[in-house]
mmCIF file of C-alpha atoms in Angstrom:
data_model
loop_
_atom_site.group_PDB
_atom_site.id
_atom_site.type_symbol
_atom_site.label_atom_id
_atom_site.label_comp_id
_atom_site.label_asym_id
_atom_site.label_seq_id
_atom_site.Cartn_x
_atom_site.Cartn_y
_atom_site.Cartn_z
ATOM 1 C CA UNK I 1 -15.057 -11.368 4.938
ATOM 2 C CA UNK I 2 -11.603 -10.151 5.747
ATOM 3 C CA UNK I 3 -8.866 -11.666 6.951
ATOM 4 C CA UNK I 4 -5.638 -10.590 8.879
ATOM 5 C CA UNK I 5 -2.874 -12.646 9.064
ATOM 6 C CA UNK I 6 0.790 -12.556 10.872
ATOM 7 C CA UNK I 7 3.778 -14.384 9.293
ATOM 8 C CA UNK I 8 6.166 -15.709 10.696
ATOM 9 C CA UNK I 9 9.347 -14.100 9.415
ATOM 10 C CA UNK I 10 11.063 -11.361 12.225
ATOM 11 C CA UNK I 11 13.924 -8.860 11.956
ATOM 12 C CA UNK I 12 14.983 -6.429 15.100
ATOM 13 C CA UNK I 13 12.669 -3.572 14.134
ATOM 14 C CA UNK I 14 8.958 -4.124 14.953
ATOM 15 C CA UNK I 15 8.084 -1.655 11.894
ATOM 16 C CA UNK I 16 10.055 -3.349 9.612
ATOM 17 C CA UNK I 17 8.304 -6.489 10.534
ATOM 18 C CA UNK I 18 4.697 -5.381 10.505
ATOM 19 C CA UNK I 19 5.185 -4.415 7.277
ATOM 20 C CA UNK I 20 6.369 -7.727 5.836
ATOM 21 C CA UNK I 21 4.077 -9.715 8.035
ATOM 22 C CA UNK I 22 0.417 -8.461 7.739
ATOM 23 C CA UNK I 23 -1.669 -8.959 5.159
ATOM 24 C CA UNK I 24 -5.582 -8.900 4.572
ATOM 25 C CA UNK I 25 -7.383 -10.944 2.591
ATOM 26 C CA UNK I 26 -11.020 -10.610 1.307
ATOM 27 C CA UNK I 27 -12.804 -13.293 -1.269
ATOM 28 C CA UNK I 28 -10.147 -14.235 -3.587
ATOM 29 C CA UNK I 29 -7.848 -11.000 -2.955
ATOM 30 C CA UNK I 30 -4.591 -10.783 0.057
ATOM 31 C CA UNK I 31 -3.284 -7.506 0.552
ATOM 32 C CA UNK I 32 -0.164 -6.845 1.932
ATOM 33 C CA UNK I 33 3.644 -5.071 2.736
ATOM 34 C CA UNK I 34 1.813 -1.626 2.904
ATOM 35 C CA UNK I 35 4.252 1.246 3.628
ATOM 36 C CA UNK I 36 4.569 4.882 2.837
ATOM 37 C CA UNK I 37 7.511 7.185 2.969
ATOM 38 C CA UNK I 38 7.939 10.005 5.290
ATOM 39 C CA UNK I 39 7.356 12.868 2.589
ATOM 40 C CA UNK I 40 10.268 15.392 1.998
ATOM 41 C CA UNK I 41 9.056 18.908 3.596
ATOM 42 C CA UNK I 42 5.995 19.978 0.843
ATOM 43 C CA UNK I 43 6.400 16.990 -0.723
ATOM 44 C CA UNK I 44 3.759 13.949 -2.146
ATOM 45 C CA UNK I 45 3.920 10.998 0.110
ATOM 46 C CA UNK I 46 4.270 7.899 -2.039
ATOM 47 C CA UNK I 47 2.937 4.756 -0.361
ATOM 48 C CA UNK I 48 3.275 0.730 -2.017
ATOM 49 C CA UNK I 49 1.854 -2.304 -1.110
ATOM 50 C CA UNK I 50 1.155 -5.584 -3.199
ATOM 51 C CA UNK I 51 -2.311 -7.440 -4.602
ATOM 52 C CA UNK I 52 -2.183 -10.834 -5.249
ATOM 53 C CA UNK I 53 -5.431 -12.286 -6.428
ATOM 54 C CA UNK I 54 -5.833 -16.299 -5.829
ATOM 55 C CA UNK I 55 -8.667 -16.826 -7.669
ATOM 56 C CA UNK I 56 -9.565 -17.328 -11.393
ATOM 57 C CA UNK I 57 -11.225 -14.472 -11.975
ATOM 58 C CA UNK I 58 -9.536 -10.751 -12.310
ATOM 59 C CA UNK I 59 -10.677 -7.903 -10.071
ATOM 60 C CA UNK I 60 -9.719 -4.478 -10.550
ATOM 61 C CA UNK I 61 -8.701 -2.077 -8.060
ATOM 62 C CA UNK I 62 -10.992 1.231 -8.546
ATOM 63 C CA UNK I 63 -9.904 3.773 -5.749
ATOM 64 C CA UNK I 64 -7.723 3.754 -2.864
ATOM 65 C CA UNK I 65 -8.704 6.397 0.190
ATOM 66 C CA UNK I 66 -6.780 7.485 3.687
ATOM 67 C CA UNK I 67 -8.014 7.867 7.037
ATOM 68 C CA UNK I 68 -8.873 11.094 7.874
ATOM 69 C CA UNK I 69 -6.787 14.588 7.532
ATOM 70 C CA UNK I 70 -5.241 12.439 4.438
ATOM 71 C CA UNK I 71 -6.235 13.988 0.789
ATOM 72 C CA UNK I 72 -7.700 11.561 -1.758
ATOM 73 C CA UNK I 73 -4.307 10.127 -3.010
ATOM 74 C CA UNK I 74 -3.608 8.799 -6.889
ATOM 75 C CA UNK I 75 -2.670 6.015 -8.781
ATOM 76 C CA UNK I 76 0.580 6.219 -10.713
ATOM 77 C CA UNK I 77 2.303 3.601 -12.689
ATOM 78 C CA UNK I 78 6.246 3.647 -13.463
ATOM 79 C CA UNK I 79 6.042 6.675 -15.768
ATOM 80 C CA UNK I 80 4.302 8.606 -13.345
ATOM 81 C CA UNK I 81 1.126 8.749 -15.650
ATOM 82 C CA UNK I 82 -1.870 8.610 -13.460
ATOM 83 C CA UNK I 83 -3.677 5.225 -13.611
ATOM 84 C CA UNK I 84 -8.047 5.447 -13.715
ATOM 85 C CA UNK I 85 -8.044 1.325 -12.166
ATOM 86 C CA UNK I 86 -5.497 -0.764 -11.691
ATOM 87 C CA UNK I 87 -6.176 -4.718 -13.002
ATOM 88 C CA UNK I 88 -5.166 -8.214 -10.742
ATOM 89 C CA UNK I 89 -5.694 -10.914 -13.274
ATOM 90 C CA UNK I 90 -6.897 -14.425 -12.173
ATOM 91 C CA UNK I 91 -3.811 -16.169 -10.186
ATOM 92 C CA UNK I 92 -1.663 -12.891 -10.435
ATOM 93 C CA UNK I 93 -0.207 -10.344 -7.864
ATOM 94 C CA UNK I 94 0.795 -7.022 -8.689
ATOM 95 C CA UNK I 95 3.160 -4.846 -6.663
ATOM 96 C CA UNK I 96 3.339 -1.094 -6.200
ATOM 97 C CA UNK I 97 7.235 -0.753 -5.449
ATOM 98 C CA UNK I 98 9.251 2.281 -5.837
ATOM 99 C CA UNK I 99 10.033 2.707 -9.691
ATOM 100 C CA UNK I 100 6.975 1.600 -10.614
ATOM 101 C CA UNK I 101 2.682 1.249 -9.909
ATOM 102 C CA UNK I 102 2.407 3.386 -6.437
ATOM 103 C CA UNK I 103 -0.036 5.165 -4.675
ATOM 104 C CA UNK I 104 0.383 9.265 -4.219
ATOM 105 C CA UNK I 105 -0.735 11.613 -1.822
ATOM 106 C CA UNK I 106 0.070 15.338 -2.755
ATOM 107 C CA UNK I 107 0.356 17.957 -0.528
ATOM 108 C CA UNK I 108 -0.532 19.202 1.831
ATOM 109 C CA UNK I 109 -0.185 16.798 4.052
ATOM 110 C CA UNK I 110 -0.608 16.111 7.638
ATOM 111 C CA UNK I 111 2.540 15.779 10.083
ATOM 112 C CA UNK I 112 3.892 12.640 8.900
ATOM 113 C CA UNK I 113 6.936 10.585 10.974
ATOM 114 C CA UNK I 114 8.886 7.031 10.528
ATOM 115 C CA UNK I 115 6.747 4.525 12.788
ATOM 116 C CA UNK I 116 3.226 6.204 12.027
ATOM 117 C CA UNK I 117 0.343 4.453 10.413
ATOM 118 C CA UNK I 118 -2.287 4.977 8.139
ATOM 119 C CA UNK I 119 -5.468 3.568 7.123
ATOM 120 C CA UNK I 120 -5.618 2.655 3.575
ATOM 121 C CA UNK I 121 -9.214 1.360 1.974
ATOM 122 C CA UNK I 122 -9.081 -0.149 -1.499
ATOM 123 C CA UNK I 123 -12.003 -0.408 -3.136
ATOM 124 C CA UNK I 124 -12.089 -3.618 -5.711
ATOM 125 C CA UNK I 125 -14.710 -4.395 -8.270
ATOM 126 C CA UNK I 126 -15.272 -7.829 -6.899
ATOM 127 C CA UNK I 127 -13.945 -7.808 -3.645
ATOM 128 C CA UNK I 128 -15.659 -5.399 -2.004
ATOM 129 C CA UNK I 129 -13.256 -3.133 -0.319
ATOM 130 C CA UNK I 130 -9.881 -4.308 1.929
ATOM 131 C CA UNK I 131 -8.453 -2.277 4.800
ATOM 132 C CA UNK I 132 -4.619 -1.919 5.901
ATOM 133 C CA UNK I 133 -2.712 -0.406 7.760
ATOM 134 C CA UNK I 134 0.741 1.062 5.850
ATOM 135 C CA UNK I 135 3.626 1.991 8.444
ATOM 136 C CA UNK I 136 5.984 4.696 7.245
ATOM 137 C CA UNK I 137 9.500 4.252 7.225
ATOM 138 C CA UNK I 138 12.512 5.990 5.776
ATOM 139 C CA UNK I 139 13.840 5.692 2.297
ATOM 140 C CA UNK I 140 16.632 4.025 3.534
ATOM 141 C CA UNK I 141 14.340 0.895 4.936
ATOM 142 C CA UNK I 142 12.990 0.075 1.585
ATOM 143 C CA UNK I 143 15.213 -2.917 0.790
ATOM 144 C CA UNK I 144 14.249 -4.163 4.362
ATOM 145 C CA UNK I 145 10.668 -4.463 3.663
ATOM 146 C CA UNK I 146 10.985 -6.202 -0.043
#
């Protein structure tokens, strides 16, 4: 079963606060502060979100897809090395942040502007698989959504 949820914590810019507020949860697993970052022109679109796993048993994350017109993105951690799974251990979160673990779509890409959505499905061993939506905002908003 999944779960969306709003928080209560607000700023002036409704992006900004959709990103910080919703979150999905399935079984054990809550999903949430997706975001992506408008791509440079012919750029890869990196997008971040965070995994924190409530139960006592890990789950692994095994592939992450986009809505359509979106290729199949990757998994990177902070050395850009590409990442098969990614692990949530029992009672541990995990973030994808710039710097380190994120998510990476390579061109070519689909018209992509601050304030647009997309549909991210992440498929977990145990879990099953947990939809949300990441907003994209500007590098400049990063430190507003942490």
């Amino acid at each position: 079963m999944t779960v969306l949820t709003l928080a209560s914590c607000t700023s002036t810019d409704p992006i900004v606060d959709r990103i910080r507020n919703v979150e999905v949860s399935s079984g054990d697993l809550t999903v949430r502060s997706a975001y992506a970052l408008v791509p440079f022109s012919n750029s890869p679109m990196p997008a971040y979100l965070s995994i924190e796993n409530r139960g006592s048993e890990p789950d692994t994350l095994l592939a992450v897809q986009a809505g359509e017109g979106f290729p199949v993105p990757s998994l990177h951690g902070a050395e850009m090395q590409r990442l098969v799974t990614v692990a949530i251990g029992g009672g541990e979160s995990v973030g994808f942040a710039p710097g380190g673990r994120h998510i990476m779509f390579e061109p070519p890409l689909p018209a992509v502007f601050r304030g647009d959505s997309l549909q991210l499905s992440l498929t977990f061993a145990r879990a099953g698989t947990v939809v949300i939506q990441a907003f994209v905002i500007g590098y400049d908003e990063v430190d507003a959504v942490r």
